[in-house]
Short mmCIF file of C-alpha atoms and ligand atoms in Angstrom, two decimals:
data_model
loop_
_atom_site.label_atom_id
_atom_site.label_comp_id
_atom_site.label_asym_id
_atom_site.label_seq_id
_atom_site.Cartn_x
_atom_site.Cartn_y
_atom_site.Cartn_z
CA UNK A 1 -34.63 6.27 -3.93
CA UNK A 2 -38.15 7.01 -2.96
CA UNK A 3 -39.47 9.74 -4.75
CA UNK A 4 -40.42 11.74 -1.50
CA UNK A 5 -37.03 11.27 -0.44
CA UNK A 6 -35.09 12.66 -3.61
CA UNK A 7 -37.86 15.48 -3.51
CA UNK A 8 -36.62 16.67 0.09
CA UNK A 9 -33.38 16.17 -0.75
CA UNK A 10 -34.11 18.20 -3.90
CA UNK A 11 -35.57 21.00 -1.94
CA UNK A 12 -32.64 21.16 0.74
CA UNK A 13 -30.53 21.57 -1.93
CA UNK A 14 -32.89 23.85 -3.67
CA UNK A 15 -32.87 26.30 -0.90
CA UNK A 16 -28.97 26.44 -1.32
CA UNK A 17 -29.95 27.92 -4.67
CA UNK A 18 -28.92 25.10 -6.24
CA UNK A 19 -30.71 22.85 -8.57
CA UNK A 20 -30.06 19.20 -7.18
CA UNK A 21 -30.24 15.48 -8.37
CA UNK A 22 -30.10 13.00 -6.09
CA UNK A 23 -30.15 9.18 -7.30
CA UNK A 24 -28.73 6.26 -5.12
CA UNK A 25 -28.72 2.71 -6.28
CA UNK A 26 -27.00 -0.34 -4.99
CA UNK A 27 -23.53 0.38 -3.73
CA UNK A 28 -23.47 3.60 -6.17
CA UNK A 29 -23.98 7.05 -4.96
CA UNK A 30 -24.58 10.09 -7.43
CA UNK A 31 -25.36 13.13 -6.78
CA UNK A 32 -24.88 16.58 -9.00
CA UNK A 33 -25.47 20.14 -8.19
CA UNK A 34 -25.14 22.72 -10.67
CA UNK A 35 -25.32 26.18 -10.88
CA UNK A 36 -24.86 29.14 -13.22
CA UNK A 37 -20.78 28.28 -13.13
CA UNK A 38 -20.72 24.46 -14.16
CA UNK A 39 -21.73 21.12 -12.53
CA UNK A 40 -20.44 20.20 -9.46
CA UNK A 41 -21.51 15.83 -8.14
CA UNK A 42 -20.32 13.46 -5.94
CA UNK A 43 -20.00 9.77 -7.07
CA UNK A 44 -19.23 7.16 -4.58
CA UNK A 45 -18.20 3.60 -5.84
CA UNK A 46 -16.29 0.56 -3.79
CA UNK A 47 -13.19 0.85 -4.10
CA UNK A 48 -12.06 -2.80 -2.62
CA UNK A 49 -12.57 -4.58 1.09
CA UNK A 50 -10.59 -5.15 3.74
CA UNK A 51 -9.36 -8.66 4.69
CA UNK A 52 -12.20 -8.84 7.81
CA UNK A 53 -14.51 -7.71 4.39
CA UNK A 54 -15.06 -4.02 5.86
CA UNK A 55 -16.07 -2.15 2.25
CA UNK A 56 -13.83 0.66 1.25
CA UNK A 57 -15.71 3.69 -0.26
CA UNK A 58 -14.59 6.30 -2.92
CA UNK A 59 -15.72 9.15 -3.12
CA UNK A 60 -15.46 11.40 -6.41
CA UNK A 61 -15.53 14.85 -6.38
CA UNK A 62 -16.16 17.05 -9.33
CA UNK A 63 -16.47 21.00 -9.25
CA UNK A 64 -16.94 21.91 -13.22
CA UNK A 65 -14.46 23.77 -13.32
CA UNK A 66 -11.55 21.11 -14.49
CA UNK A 67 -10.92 19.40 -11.40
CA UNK A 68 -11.94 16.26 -9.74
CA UNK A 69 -10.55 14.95 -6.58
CA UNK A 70 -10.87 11.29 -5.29
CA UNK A 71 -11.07 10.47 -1.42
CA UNK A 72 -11.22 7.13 -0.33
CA UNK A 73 -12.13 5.79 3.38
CA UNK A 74 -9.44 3.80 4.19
CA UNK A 75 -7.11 6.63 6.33
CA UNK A 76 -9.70 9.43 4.76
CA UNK A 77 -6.94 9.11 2.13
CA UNK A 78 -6.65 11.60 -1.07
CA UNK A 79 -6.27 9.11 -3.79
CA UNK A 80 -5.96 11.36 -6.85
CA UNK A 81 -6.10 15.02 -7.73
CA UNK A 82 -6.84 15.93 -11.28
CA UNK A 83 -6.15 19.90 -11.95
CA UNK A 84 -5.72 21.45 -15.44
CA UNK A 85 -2.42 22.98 -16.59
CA UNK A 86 -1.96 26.36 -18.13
CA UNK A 87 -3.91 25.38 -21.67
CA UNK A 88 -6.72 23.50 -19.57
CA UNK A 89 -4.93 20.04 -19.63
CA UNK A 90 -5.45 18.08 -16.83
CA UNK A 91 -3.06 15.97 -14.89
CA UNK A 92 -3.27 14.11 -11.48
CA UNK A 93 -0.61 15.84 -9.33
CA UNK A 94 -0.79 13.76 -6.33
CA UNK A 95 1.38 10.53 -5.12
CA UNK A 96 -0.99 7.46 -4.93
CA UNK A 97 -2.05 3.70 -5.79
CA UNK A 98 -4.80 2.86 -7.88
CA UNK A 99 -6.07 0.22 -5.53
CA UNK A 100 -6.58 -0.40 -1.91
CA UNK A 101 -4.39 -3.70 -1.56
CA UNK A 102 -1.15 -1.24 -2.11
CA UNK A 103 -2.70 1.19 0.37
CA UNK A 104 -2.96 -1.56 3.03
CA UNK A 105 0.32 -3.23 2.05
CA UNK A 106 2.74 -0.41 2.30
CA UNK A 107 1.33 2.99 3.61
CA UNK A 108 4.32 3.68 4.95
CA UNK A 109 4.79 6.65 3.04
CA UNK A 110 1.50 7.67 3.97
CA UNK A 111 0.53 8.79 0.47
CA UNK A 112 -3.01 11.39 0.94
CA UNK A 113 -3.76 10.17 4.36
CA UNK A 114 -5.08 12.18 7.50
CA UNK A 115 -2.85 11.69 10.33
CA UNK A 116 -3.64 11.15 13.54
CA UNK A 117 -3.53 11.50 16.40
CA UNK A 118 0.06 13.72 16.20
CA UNK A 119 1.25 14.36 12.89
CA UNK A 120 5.12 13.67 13.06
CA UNK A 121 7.21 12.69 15.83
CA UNK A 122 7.15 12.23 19.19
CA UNK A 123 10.66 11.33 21.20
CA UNK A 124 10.99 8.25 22.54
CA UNK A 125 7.01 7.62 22.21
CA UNK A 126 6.68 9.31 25.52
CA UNK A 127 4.69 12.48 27.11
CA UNK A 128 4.00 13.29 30.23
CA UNK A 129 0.57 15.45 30.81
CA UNK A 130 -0.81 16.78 34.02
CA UNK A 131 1.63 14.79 35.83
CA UNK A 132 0.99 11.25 33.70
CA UNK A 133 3.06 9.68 31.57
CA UNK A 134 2.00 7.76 28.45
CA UNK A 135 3.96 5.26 26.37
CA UNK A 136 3.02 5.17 22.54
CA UNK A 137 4.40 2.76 20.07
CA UNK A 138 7.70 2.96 18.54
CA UNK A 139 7.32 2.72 14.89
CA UNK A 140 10.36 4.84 14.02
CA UNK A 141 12.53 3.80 15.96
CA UNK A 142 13.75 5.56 18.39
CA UNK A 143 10.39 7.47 18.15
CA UNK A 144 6.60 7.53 17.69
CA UNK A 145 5.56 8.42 13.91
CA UNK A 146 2.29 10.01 13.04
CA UNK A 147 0.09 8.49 15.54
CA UNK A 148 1.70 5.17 16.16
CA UNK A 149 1.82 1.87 14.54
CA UNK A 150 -2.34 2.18 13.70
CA UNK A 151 -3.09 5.67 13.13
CA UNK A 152 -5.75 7.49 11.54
CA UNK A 153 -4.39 6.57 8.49
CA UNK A 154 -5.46 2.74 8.80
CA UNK A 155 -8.66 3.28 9.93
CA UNK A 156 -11.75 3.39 7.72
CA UNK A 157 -13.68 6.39 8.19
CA UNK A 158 -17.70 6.65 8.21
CA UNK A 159 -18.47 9.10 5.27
CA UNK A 160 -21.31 11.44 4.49
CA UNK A 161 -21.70 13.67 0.72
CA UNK A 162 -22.16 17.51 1.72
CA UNK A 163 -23.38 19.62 -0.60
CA UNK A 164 -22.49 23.30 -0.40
CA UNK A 165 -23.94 26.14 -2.48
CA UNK A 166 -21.45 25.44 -5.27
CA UNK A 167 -19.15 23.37 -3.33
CA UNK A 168 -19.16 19.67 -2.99
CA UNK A 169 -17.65 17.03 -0.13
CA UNK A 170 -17.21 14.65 2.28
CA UNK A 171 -17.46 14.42 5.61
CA UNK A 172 -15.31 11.68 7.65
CA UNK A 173 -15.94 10.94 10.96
CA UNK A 174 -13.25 8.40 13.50
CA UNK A 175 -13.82 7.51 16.99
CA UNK A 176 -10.61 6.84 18.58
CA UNK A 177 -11.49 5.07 22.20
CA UNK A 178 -9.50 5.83 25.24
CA UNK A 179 -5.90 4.53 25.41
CA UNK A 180 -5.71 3.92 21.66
CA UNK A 181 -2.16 3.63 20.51
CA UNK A 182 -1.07 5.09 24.42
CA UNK A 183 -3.29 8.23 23.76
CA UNK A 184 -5.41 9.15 26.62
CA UNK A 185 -9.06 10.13 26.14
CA UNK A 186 -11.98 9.09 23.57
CA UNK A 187 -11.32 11.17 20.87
CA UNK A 188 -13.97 12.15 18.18
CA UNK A 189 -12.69 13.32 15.25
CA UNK A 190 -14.39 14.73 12.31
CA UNK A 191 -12.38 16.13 8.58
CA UNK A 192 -14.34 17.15 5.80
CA UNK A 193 -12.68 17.60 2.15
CA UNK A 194 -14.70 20.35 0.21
CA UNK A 195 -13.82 20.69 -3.37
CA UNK A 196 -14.68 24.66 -4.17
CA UNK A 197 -15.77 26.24 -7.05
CA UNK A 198 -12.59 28.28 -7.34
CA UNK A 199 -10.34 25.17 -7.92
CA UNK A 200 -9.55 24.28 -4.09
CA UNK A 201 -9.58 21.37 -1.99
CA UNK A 202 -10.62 22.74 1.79
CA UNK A 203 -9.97 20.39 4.30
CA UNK A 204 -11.78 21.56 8.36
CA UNK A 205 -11.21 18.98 11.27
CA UNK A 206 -12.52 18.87 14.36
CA UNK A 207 -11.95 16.73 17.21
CA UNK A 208 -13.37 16.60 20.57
CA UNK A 209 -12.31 14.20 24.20
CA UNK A 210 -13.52 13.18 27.15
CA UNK A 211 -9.73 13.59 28.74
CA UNK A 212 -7.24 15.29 28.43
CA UNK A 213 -4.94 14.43 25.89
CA UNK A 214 -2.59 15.50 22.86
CA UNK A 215 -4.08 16.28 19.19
CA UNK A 216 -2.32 17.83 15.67
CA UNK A 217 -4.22 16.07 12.89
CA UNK A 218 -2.76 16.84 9.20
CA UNK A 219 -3.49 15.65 5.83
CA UNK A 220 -0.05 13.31 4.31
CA UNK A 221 -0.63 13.86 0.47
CA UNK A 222 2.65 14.47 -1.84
CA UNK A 223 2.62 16.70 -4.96
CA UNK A 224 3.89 16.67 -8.04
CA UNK A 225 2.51 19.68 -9.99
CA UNK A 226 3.76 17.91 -13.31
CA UNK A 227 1.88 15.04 -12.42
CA UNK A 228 2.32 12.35 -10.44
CA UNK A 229 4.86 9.67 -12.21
CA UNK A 230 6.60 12.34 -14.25
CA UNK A 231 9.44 12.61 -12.52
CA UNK A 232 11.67 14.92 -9.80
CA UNK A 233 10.16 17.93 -8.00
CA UNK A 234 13.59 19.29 -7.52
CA UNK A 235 12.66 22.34 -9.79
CA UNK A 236 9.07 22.93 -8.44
CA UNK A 237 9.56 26.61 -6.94
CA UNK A 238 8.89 26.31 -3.23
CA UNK A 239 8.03 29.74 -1.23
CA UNK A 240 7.39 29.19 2.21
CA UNK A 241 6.25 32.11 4.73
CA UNK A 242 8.83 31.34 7.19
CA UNK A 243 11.36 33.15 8.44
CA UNK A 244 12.12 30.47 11.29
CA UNK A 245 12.58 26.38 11.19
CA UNK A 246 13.09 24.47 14.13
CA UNK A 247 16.17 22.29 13.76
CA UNK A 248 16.17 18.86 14.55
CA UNK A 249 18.68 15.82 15.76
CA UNK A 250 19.74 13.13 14.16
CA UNK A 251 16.46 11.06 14.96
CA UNK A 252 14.61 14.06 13.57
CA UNK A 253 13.35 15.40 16.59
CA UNK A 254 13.35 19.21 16.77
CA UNK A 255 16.36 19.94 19.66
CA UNK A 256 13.99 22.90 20.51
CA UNK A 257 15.35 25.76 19.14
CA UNK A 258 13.66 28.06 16.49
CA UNK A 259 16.19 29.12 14.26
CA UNK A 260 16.55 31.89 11.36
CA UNK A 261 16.37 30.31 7.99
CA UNK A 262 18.35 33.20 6.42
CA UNK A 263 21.58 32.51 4.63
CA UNK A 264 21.06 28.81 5.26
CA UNK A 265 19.30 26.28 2.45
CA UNK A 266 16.40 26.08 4.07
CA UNK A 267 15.55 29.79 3.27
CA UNK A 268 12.41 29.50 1.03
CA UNK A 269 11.20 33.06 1.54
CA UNK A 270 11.81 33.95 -1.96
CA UNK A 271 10.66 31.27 -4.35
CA UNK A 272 13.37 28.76 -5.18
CA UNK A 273 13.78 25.91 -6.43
CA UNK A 274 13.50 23.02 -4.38
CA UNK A 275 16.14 21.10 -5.74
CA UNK A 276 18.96 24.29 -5.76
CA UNK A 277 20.74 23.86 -2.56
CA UNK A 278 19.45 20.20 -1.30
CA UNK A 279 22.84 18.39 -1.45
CA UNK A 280 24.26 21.18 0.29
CA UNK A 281 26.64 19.70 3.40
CA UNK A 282 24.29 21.13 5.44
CA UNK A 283 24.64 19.28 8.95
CA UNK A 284 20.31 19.44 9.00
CA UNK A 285 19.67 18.50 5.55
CA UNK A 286 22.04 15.51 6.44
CA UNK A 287 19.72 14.06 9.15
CA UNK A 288 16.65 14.45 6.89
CA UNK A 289 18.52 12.61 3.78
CA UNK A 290 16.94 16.12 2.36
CA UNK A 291 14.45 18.60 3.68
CA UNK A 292 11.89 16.99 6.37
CA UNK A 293 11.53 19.81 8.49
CA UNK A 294 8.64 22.04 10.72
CA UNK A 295 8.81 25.90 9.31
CA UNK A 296 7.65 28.43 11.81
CA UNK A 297 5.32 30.21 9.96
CA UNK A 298 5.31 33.89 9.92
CA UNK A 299 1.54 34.86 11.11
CA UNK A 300 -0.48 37.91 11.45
CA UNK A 301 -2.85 36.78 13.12
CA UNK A 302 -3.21 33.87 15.68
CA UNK A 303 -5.54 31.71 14.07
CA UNK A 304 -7.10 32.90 11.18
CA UNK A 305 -6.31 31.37 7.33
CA UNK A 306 -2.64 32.68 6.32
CA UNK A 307 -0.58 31.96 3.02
CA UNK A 308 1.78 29.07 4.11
CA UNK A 309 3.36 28.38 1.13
CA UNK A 310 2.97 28.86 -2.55
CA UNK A 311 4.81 26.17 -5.43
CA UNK A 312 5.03 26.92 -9.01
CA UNK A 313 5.98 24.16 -11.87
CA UNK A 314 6.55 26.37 -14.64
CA UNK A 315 6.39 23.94 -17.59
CA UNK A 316 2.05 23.52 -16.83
CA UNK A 317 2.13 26.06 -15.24
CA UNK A 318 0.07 25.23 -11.79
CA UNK A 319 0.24 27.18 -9.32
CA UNK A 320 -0.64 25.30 -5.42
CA UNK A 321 -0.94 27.72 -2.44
CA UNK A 322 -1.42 26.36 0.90
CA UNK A 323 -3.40 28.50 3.20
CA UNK A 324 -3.98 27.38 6.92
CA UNK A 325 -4.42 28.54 10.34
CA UNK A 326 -1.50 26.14 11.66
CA UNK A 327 1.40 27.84 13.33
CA UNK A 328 3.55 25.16 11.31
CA UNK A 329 4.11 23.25 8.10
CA UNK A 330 6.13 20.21 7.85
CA UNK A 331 8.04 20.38 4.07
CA UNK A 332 9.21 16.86 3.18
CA UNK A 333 11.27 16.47 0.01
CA UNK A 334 10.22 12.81 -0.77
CA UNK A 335 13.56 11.56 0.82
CA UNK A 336 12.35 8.01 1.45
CA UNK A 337 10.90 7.48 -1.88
CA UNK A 338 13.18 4.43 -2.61
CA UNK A 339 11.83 2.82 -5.67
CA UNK A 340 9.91 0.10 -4.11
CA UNK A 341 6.56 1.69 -5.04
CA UNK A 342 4.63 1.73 -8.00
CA UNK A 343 2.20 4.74 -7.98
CA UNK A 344 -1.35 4.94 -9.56
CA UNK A 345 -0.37 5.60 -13.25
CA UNK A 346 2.23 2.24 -13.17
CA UNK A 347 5.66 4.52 -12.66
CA UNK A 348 8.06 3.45 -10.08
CA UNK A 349 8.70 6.50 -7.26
CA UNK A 350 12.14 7.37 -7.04
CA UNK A 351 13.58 9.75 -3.51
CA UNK A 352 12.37 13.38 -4.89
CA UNK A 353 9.01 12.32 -6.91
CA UNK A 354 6.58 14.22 -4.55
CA UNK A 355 7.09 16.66 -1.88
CA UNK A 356 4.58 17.06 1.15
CA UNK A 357 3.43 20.49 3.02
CA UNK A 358 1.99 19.15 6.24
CA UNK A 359 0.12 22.10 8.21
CA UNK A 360 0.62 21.33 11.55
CA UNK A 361 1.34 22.40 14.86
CA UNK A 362 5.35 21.50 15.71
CA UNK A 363 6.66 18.10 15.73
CA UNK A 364 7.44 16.69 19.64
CA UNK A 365 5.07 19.81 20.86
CA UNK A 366 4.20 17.86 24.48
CA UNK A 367 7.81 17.43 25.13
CA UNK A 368 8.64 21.12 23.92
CA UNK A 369 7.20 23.73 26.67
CA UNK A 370 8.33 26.80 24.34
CA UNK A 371 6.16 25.48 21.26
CA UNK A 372 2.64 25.73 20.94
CA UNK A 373 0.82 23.82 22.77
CA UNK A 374 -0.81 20.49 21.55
CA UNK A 375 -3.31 19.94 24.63
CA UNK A 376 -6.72 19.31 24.00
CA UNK A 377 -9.15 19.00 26.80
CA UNK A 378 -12.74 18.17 27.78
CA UNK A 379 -14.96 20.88 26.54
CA UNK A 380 -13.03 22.80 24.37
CA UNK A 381 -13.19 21.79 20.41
CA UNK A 382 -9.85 21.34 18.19
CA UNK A 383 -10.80 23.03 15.03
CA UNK A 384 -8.20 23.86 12.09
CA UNK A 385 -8.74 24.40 8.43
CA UNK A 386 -6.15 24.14 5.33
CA UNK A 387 -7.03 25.14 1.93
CA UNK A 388 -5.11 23.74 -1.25
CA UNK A 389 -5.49 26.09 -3.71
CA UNK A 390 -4.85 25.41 -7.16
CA UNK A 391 -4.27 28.24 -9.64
CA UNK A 392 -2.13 28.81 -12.92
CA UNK A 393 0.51 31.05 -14.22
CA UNK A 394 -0.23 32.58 -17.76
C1 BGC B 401 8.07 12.83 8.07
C2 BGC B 401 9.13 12.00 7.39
C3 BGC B 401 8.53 10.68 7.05
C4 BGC B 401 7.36 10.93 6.14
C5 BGC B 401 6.66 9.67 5.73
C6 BGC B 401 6.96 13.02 7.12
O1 BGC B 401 5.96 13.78 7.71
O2 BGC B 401 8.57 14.04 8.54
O3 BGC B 401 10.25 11.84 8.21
O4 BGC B 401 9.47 9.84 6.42
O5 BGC B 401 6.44 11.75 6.80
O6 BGC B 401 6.42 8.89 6.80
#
């Protein structure tokens, strides 16, 4: 880099009180900040190429304080997350491939990937919106799935480092044009992953149109707080702040009401295990093949960060608490896990290997008048955060 350039970049980074080295060479990116509390960088390499020869980034993020988290362009996708157990051991604890061939190839579980433009479901692929209908694809059948058949997830994402005080991330950006996959309106959308000091990954999007149109962006990534390839997360402690789920029908689409969770399995208000009452005869927990349902989170407040959920794995001892200004989260058991996949550490996943808390607004929201609405429209600015926060028990 040219020295006058790594000097200004120095002194940005300087004035954020933190002492900075910035070196860049071919194709490699490597930057490290560090303060009184450990070394935090950002390492980029190539992770593979596309078959029009589009490069795929990675991005590595390290906070010095155990845990490193790798992002990859390709569907903004969280490829690994490496967090220490109770004795400082660390483990990756996310569902993923170690190369971008698998990623292309079968996504289907959308393993780490930002969703877009609706996370989950919309009936029949159809929504009508100030008096216009619009047909997206059916790619689960009879419905539309997370965006369509090319969502957000199978897009490559430009990518910039940001550097906080004593944070590090990246900042992905996606311009979806007007009428992609049925959706009206250029949309602009913009998630950046920080990796905190305090062991969390942060993740604020932001989107923007020139039309009206629909938006609930969420981030796809499954957990196993054992690690990823151990085995079942049937006795991961869930807690979910949710007094209310919205049931769905048999194509998973919520039938609109918002019903109690107490005295039925899907009652996580007290920590329990996840495993404890999922073969229950449960006419809902039938149509998901398990849980794959939106919680109504209880909130406080309208839209500032609330505790979602929390999940313990007692045997390391981690501790992940999901904190987000959603009015939903989606908790998927893993049910389609079939043992066609082999994840990033060479270990077949089985139905039950990962679990996924999707913050979101509610599945089928433009076809729902009662839920909250999904609109976004010229001139206002979708903004959401969710914070993964990793912790451990002693
Ligand atoms: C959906 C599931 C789906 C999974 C993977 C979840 O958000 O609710 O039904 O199988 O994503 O696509």
């Amino acid at each position: 880099m040219h020295p006058l350039l790594k000097s200004r970049a120095a002194a940005v980074l300087g004035r954020l009180g933190v002492v900075a080295l910035l070196v860049v060479t071919a194709g490699t990116l490597h930057a490290s900040a560090s303060s009184a509390k450990g070394a935090a960088r950002i390492d980029r390499d190539v992770f593979g190429h596309l078959a029009d020869g589009t490069t795929v980034y990675r991005y590595t993020l390290t906070n010095g304080h155990g845990m490193r988290v790798r992002i990859i362009t390709y569907g903004g996708i969280i490829q690994t997350v490496e967090v220490p157990d109770r004795r400082g051991h660390p483990a990756n604890v996310t569902l993923g491939f170690d190369n971008l061939d698998d990623y292309v190839a079968n996504n289907s579980p959308y393993f780490g990937a930002l969703i877009g433009r609706y996370g989950n479901r919309i009936a029949n692929g159809r929504f009508t919106l100030d008096g216009v209908t619009y047909q997206l694809p059916i790619n689960n059948d009879p419905n539309s799935l997370h965006g369509g058949t090319v969502g957000f997830d199978k897009h490559v994402w430009d990518a910039t480092p940001v550097h906080g005080r004593d944070t590090v991330g990246v900042k992905l950006r996606l311009v979806s044009p007007d009428g992609d996959q049925g959706y009206p309106g250029t949309l602009t959308a913009e998630v950046t992953y920080t990796l905190t000091a305090s062991n969390g990954i942060r993740i604020d999007y932001r989107a923007t149109t020139d039309k009206a149109t629909v938006v609930n962006l969420t981030n796809h990534a499954y957990w196993n707080l054992a690690g990823e390839g151990t085995g079942d997360i049937n006795d991961h402690l869930l807690y979910l702040n949710a007094k209310r789920y919205t049931p769905v029908d048999s194509t998973l689409i919520p039938t609109g009401a918002i019903d109690p969770v107490a005295g039925t399995p899907f009652d996580f208000t007290k920590p329990t295990a996840i495993g404890k009452r999922i073969r229950e005869s449960h006419q809902q927990l039938i149509f998901g093949h398990g849980y794959d349902h939106n919680f109504v989170l209880n909130r406080k407040t309208a839209h500032k960060l609330e505790l979602a959920a929390r999940v313990t794995e007692a045997r390391s001892g981690r501790v992940l608490s999901i904190y987000t200004e959603e009015p939903g989260i989606q908790f998927y058991s893993g049910n389609f896990l079939d043992a066609t996949l082999v994840g990033t550490s060479g270990k077949m996943y089985r139905q039950g290997d990962g679990f996924a808390l999707e913050t979101q607004h509610f599945p089928d929201s433009p076809n729902h008048p009662n839920f909250p609405s999904t609109v976004l429209r010229p001139g206002q600015v979708y903004q959401t955060t969710t914070i993964y926060q990793f912790s451990t028990t002693h």
